[in-house]
Short mmCIF file of C-alpha atoms and ligand atoms in Angstrom, two decimals:
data_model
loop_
_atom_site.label_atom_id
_atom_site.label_comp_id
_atom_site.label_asym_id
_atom_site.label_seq_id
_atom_site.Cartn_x
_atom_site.Cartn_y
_atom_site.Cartn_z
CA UNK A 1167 -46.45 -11.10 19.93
CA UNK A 1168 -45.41 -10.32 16.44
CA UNK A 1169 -43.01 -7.83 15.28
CA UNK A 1170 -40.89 -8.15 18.17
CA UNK A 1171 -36.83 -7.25 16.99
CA UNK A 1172 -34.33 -7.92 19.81
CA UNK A 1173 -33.22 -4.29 20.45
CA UNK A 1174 -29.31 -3.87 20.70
CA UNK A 1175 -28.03 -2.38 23.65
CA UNK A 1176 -26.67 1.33 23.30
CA UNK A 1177 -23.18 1.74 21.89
CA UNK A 1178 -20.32 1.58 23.86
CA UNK A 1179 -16.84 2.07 21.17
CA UNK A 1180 -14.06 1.49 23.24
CA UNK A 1181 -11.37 3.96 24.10
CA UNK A 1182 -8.59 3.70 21.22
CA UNK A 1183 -5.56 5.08 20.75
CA UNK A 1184 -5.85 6.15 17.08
CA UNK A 1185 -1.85 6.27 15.80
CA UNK A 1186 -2.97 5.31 12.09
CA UNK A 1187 -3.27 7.34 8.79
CA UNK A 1188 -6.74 8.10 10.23
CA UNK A 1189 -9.38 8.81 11.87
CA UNK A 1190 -7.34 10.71 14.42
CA UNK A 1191 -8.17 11.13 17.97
CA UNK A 1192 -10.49 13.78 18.57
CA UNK A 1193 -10.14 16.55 21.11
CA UNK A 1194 -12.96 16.05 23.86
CA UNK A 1195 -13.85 19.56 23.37
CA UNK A 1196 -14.55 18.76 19.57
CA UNK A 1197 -16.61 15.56 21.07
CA UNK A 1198 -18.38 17.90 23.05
CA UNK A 1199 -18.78 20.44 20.08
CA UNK A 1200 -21.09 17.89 18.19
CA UNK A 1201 -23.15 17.13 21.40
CA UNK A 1202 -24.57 20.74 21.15
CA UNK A 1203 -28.12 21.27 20.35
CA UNK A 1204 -29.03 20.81 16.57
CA UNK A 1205 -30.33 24.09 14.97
CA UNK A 1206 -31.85 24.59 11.32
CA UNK A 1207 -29.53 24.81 8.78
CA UNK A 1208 -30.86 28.68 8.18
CA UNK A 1209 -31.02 29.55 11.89
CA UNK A 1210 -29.23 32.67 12.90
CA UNK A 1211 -27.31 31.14 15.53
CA UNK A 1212 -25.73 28.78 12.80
CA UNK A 1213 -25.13 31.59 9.79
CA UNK A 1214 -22.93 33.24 12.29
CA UNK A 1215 -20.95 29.68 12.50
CA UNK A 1216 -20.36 29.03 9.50
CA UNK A 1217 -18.98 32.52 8.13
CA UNK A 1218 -16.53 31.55 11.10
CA UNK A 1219 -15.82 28.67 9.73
CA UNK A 1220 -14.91 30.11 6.29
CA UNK A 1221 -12.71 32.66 8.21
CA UNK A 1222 -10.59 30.10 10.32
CA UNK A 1223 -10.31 28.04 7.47
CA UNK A 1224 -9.36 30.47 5.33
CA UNK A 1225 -6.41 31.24 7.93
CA UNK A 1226 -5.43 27.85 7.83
CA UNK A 1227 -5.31 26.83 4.70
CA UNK A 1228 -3.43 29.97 3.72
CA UNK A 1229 -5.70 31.80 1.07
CA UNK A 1230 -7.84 34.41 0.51
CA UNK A 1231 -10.26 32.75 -1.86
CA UNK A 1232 -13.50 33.76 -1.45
CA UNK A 1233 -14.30 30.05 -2.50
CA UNK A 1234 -13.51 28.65 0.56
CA UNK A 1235 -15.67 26.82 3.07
CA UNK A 1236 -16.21 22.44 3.56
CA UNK A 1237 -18.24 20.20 1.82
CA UNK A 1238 -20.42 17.60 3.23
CA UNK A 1239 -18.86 14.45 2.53
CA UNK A 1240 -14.67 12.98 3.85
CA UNK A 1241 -11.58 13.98 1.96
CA UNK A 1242 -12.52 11.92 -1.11
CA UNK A 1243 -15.61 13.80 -1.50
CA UNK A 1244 -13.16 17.24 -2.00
CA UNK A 1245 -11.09 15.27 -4.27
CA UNK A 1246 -14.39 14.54 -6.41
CA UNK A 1247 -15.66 18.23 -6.16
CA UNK A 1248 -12.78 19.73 -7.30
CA UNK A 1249 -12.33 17.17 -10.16
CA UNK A 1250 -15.92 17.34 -11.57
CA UNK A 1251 -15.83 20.85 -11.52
CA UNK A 1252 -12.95 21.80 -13.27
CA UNK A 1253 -13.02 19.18 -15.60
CA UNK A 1254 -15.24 19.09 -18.57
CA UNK A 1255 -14.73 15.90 -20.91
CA UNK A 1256 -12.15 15.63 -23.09
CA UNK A 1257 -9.66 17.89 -20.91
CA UNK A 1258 -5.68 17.17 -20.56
CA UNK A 1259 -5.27 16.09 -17.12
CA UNK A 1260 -1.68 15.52 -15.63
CA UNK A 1261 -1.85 13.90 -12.30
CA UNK A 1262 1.35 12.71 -10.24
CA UNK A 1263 0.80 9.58 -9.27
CA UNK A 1264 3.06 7.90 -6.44
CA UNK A 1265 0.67 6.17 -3.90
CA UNK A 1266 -3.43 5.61 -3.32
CA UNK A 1267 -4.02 9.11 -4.13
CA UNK A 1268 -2.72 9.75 -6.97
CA UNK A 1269 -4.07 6.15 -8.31
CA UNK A 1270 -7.99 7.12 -7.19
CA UNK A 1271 -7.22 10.99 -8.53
CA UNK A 1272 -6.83 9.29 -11.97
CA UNK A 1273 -9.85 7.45 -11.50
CA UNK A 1274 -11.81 10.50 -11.13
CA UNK A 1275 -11.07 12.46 -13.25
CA UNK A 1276 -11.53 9.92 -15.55
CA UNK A 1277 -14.96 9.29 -14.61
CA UNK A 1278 -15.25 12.95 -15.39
CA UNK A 1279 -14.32 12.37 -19.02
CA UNK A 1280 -11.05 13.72 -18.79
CA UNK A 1281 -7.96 12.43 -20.93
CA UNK A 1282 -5.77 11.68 -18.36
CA UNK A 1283 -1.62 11.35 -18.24
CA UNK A 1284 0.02 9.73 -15.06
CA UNK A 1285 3.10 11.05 -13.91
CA UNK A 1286 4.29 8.13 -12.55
CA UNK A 1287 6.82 7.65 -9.44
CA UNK A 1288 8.16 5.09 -7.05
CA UNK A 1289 6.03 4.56 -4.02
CA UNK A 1290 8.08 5.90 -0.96
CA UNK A 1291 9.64 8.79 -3.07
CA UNK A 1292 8.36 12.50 -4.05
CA UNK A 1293 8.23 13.08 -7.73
CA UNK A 1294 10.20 15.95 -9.36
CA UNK A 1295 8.98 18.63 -10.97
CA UNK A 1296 10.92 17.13 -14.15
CA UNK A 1297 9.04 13.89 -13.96
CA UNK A 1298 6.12 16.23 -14.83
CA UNK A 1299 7.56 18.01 -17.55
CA UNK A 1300 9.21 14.87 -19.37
CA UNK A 1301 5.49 13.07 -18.70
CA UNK A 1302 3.63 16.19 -20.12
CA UNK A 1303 6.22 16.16 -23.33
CA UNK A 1304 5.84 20.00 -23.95
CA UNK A 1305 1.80 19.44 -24.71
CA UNK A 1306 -0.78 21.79 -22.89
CA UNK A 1307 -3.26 20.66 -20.25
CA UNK A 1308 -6.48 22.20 -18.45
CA UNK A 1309 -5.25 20.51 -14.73
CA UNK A 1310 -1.68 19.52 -12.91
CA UNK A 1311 -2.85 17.38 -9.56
CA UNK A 1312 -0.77 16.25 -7.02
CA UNK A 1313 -0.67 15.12 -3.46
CA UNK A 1314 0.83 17.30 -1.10
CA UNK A 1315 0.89 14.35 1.62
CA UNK A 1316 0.50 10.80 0.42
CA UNK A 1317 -1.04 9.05 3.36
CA UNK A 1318 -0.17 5.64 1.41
CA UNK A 1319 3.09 5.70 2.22
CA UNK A 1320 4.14 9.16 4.28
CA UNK A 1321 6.02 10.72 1.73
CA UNK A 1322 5.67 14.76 1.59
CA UNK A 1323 5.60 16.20 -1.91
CA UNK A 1324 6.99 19.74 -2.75
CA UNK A 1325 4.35 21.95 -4.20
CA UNK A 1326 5.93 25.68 -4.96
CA UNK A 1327 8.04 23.97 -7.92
CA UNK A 1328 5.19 22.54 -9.10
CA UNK A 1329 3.18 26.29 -10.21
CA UNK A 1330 6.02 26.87 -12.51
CA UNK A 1331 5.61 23.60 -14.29
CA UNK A 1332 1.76 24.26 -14.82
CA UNK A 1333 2.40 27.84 -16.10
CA UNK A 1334 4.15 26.10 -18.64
CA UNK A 1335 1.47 23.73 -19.57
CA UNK A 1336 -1.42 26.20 -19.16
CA UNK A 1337 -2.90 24.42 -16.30
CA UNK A 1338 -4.58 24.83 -12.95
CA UNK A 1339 -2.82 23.33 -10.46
CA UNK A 1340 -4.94 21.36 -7.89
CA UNK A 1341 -3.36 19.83 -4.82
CA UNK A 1342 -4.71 17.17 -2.01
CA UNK A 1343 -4.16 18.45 1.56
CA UNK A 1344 -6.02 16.20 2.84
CA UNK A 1345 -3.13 14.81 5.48
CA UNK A 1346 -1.11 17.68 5.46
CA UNK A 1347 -3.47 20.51 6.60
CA UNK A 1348 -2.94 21.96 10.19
CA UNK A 1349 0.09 19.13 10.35
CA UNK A 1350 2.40 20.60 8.05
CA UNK A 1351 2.64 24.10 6.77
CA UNK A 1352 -0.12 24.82 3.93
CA UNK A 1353 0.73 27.98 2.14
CA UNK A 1354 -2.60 28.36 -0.88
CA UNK A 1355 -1.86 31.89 -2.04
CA UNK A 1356 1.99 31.59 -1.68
CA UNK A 1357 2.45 28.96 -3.58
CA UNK A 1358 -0.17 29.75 -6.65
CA UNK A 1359 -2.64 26.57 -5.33
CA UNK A 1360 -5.75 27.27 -7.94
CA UNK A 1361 -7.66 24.38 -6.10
CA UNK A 1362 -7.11 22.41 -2.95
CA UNK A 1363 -9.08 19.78 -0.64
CA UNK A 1364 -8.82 18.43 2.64
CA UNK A 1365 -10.35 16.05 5.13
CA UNK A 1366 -11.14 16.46 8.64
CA UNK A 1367 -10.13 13.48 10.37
CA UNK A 1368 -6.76 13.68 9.47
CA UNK A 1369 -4.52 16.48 11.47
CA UNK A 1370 -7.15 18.71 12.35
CA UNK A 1371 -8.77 16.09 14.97
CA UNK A 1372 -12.06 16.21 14.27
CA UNK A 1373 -14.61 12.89 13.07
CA UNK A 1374 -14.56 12.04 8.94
CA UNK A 1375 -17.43 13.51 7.20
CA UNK A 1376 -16.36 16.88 5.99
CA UNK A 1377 -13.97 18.21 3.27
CA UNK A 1378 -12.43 21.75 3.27
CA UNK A 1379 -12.42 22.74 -0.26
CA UNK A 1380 -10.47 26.51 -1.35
CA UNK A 1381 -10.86 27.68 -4.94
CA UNK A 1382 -9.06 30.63 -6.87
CA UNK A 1383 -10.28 33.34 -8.79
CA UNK A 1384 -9.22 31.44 -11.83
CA UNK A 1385 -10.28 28.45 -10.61
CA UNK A 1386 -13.67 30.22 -10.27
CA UNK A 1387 -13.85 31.71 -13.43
CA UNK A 1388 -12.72 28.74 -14.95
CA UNK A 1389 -15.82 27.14 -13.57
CA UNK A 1390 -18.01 29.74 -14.19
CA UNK A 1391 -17.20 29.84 -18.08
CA UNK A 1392 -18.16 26.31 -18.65
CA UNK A 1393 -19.79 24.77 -21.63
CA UNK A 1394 -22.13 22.40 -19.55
CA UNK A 1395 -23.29 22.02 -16.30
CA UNK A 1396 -21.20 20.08 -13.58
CA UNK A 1397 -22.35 16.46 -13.84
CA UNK A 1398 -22.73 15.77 -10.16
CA UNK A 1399 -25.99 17.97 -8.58
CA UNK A 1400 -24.61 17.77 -4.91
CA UNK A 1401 -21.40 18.33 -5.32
CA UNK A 1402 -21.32 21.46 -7.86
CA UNK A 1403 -19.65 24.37 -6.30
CA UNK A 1404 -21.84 26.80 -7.88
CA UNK A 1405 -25.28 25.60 -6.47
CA UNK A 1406 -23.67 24.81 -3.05
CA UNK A 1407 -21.52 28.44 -2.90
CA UNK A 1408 -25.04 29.91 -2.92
CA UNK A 1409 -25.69 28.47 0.37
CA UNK A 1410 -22.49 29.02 1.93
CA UNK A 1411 -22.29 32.86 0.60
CA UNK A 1412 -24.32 35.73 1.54
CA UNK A 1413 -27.75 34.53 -0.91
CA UNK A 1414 -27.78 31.58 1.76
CA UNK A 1415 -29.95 29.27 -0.79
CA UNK A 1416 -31.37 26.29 0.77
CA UNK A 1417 -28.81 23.37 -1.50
CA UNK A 1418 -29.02 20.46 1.24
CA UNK A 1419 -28.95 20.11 4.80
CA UNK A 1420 -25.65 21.31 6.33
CA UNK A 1421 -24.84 18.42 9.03
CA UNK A 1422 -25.09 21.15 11.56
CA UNK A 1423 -23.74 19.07 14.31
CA UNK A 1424 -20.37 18.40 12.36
CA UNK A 1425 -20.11 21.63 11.28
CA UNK A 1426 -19.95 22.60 15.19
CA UNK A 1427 -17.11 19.88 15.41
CA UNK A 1428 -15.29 21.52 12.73
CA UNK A 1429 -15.85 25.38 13.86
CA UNK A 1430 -14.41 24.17 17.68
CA UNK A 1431 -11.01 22.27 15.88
CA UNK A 1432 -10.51 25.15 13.86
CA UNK A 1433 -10.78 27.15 16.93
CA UNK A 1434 -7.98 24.71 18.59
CA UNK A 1435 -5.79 24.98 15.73
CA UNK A 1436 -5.80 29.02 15.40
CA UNK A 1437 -5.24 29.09 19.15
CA UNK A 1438 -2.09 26.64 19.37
CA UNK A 1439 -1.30 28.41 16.53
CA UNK A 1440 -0.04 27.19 13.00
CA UNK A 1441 3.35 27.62 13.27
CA UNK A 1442 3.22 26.07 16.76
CA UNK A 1443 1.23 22.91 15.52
CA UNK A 1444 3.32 22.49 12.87
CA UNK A 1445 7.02 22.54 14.69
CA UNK A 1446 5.21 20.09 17.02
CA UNK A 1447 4.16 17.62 14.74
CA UNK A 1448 7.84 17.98 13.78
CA UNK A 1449 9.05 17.41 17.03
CA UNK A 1450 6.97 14.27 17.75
CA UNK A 1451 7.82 12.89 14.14
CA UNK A 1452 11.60 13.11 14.70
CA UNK A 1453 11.36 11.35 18.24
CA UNK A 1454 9.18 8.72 16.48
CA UNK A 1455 11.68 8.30 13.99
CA UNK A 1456 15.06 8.01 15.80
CA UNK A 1457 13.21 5.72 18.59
CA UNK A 1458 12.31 3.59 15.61
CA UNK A 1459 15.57 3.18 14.63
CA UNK A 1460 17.02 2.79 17.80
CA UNK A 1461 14.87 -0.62 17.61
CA UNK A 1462 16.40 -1.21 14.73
CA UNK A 1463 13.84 -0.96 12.12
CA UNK A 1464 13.98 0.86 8.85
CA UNK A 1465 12.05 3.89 7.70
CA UNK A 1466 10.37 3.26 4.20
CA UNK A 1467 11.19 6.95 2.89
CA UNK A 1468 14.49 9.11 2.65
CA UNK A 1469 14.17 12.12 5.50
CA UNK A 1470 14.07 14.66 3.46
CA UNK A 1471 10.97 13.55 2.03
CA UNK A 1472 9.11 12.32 4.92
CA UNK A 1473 5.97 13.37 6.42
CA UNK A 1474 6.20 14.23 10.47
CA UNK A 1475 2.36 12.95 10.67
CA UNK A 1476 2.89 9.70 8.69
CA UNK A 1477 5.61 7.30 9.38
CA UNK A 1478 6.11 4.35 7.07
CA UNK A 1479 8.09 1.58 8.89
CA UNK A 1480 9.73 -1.43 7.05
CA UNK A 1481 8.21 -4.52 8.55
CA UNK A 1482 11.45 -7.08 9.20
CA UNK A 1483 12.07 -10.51 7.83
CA UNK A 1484 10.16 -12.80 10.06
CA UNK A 1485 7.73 -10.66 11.49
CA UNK A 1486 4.04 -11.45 10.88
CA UNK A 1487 2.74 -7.88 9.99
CA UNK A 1488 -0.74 -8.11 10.89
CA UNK A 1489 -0.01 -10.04 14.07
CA UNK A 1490 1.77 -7.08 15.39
CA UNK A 1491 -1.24 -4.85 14.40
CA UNK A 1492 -3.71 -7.14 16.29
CA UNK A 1493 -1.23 -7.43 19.40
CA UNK A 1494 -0.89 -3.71 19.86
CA UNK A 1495 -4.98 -3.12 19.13
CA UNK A 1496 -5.58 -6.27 21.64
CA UNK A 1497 -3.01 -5.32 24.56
CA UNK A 1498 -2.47 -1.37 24.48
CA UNK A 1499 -5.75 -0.31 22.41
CA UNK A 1500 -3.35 1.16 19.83
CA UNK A 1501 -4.32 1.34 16.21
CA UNK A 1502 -1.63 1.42 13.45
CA UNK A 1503 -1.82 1.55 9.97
CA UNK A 1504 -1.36 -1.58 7.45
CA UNK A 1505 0.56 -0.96 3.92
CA UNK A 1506 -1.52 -0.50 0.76
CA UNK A 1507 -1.50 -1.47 -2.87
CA UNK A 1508 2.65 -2.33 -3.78
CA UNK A 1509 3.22 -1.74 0.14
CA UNK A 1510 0.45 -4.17 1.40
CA UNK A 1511 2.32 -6.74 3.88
CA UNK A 1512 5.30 -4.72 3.50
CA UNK A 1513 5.35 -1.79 6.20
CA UNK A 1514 3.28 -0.29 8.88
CA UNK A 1515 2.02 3.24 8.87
CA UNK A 1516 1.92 5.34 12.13
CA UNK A 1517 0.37 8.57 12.60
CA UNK A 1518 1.06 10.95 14.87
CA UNK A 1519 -1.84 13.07 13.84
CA UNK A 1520 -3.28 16.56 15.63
CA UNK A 1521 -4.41 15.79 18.48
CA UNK A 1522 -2.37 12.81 18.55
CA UNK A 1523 0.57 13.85 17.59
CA UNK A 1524 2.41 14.17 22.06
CA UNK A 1525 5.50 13.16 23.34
CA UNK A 1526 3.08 10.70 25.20
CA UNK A 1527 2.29 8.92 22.12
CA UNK A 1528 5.54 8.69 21.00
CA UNK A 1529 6.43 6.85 24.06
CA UNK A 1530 3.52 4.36 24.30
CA UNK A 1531 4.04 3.27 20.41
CA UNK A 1532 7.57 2.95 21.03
CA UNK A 1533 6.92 1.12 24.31
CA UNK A 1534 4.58 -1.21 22.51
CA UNK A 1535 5.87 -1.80 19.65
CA UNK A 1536 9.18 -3.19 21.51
CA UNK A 1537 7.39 -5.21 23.51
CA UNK A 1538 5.12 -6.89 20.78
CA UNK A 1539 7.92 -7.02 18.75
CA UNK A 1540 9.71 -8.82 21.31
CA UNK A 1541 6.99 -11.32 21.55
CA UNK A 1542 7.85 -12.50 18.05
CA UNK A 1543 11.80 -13.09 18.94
CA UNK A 1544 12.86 -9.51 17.19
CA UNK A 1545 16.19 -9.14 18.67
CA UNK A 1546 15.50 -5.09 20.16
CA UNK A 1547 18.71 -3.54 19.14
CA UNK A 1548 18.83 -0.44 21.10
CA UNK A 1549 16.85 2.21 23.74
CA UNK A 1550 13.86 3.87 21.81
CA UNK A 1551 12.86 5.34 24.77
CA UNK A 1552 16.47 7.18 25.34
CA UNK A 1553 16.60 8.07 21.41
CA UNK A 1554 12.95 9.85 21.10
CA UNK A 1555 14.62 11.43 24.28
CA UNK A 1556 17.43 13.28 23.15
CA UNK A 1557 15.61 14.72 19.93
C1 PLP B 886 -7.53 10.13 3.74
C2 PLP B 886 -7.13 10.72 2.44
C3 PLP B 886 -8.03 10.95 1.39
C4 PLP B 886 -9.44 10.46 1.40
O1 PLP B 886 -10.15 10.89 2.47
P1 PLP B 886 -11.43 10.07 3.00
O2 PLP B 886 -11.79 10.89 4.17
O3 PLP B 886 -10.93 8.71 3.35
O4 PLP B 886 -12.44 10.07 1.95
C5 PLP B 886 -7.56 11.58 0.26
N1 PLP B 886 -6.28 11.95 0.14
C6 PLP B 886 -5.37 11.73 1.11
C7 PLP B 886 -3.99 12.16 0.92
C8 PLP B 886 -5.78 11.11 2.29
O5 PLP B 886 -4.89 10.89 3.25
#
């Protein structure tokens, strides 16, 4: 017999609990979402979906913008669209650069043939609004970027202060929400956001592979009044906002079955409701945090700058870092974050994440982290249990 392959057996992923800066765990009604039957990308059934979709998201990412809807691709696929379409070569850039985000933000739009100017800040701290003025030096620029949560190392970055500083300079401002949406309160139109991005396996629950994108109307017309064409065929916004608005031009397949994902954690976020999901991500953040301290480790980033969805945890002298990573994957089926770039070896990053982000959680990382931290001789210093309690 020729041409005989051993088949595999089906799949069977084991049952994680998913407390890292992502993938989050998924709602079962979003794993049931993308089980649905597959429709064409032009049937009925599906156009009806989809201007849901634009209306939820719209909701939740605070805007109006007629501009708004996800592309097909994970949160670095949003950071690319908005870059290569807003930027045309030789454009000022200013991007604030204090983690993984920033640093790959600068790559982009470099690749895009901008001139680019780092504002750059400790990792672990938010940058001020001065940092960008002193690094912009009083010249103009076409784009101010920033990360609104930097998933690198949990720090939350102030955005309102930020519109003032790009009036100044004459520049769009463009923020990542990839981390913060539906975690942390996303305001678009309030705070003068021209351009924005986020992910979907972050706090809204639902698998990677698509990217909320919202533009302005001066992001738009900045777009629309360019010299060339965007570079990138699949991810300009003006051939793919054909499809997604009423003309409903065949661009590429939607992935119809993630797009059903998206439409039913949308759904779960409107009906907790935004305000809700964000004090609860607070809630669970703060009993995270003082149970972590009751063990007596150290938080990598001042309060007032720390993100309730991402914690970054100092790892102590003596403790092998990636042994407690592979002890609490190995004997609880927990998943935490390591550190990257300056921060690699240094701390661990936990998520408490959408769907993820429960008292119950809070307890079992606590639980397990004292108990695999025990197996290395950390001396436990106090209760975490009774700490996360009485937040
Ligand atoms: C995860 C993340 C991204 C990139 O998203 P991918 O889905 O990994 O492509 C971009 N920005 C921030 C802040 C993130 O947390």
């Amino acid at each position: 017999m020729t041409g005989m392959t051993d088949v595999p057996a089906p799949l069977l992923p084991p049952t994680r609990t998913l407390l890292g800066p992502g993938p989050s765990d998924v709602s079962p009604s979003v794993l049931q979402a993308l089980a649905k039957p597959t429709v064409g990308h032009l049937d009925p059934s599906f156009l009806a979906a989809m201007d849901e979709i634009r209306r939820m998201l719209r909701t939740v990412m605070g805007t109006r913008n007629e501009l708004t809807f996800p592309m097909s691709g994970t949160g670095s696929s949003g950071m690319e669209t908005c870059l290569v379409n807003l930027i045309e070569p030789g454009d000022r850039v200013l991007v604030g650069v204090n983690g993984v985000f920033g640093t790959r933000m600068v790559d982009v739009a470099e690749r895009c043939g901008a001139e680019v100017r780092a504002v750059e800040g400790e990792w672990g701290r938010a940058l001020s609004p001065e940092a960008f003025r002193e690094a912009a030096a009083g010249e103009p620029f076409a784009l101010l970027c920033a990360v609104h949560a930097e998933t690198s190392t949990g720090v939350s970055q102030q955005i309102p202060p930020l519109r003032e500083v790009a009036d100044d300079l004459g520049a769009l401002l463009l923020v990542d929400c990839v981390t913060s949406l539906a975690g942390t309160p996303v305001e678009l139109d309030l705070w003068g956001v021209d351009a924005a991005y986020s992910g979907t396996q972050k706090c809204l629950s639902c698998p990677p592979g698509l990217s909320p994108i919202s533009f302005s109307a001066r992001a738009e017309e900045r777009l629309r009044a360019r010299s060339k064409k965007v570079q990138s065929w699949y991810l300009d916004l003006t051939l793919v906002a054909s499809y997604w608005g009423s003309e409903r031009v065949y661009h590429h397949t939607a992935p119809i079955n993630m797009l059903y994902g998206l439409h039913e954690a949308l759904r779960l976020v409107l009906e907790e409701g935004l305000e809700e999901r964000c004090a609860r991500h607070r809630q669970n953040g703060r009993a995270l945090w003082a149970g972590l301290e009751a063990l007596g480790l150290e938080l990598a980033v001042p309060e007032a700058e720390r993100l309730p969805q991402l914690t970054a945890v100092r790892v102590p002298d003596g403790i092998d870092e990636a042994r407690v990573r592979r002890d609490l994957l190995e004997a609880f089926g927990i998943e935490i974050g390591a550190g990257l770039g300056p921060m690699r070896g240094q701390v661990w990053r936990i998520g408490l994440m959408g769907a993820g982000s429960t008292r119950k959680n809070v307890t079992l990382c606590l639980s397990a982290l004292s108990s695999v931290l025990a197996d290395q001789g950390f001396a436990l210093r106090g209760d975490p249990l009774a700490a996360a309690a009485g937040v």
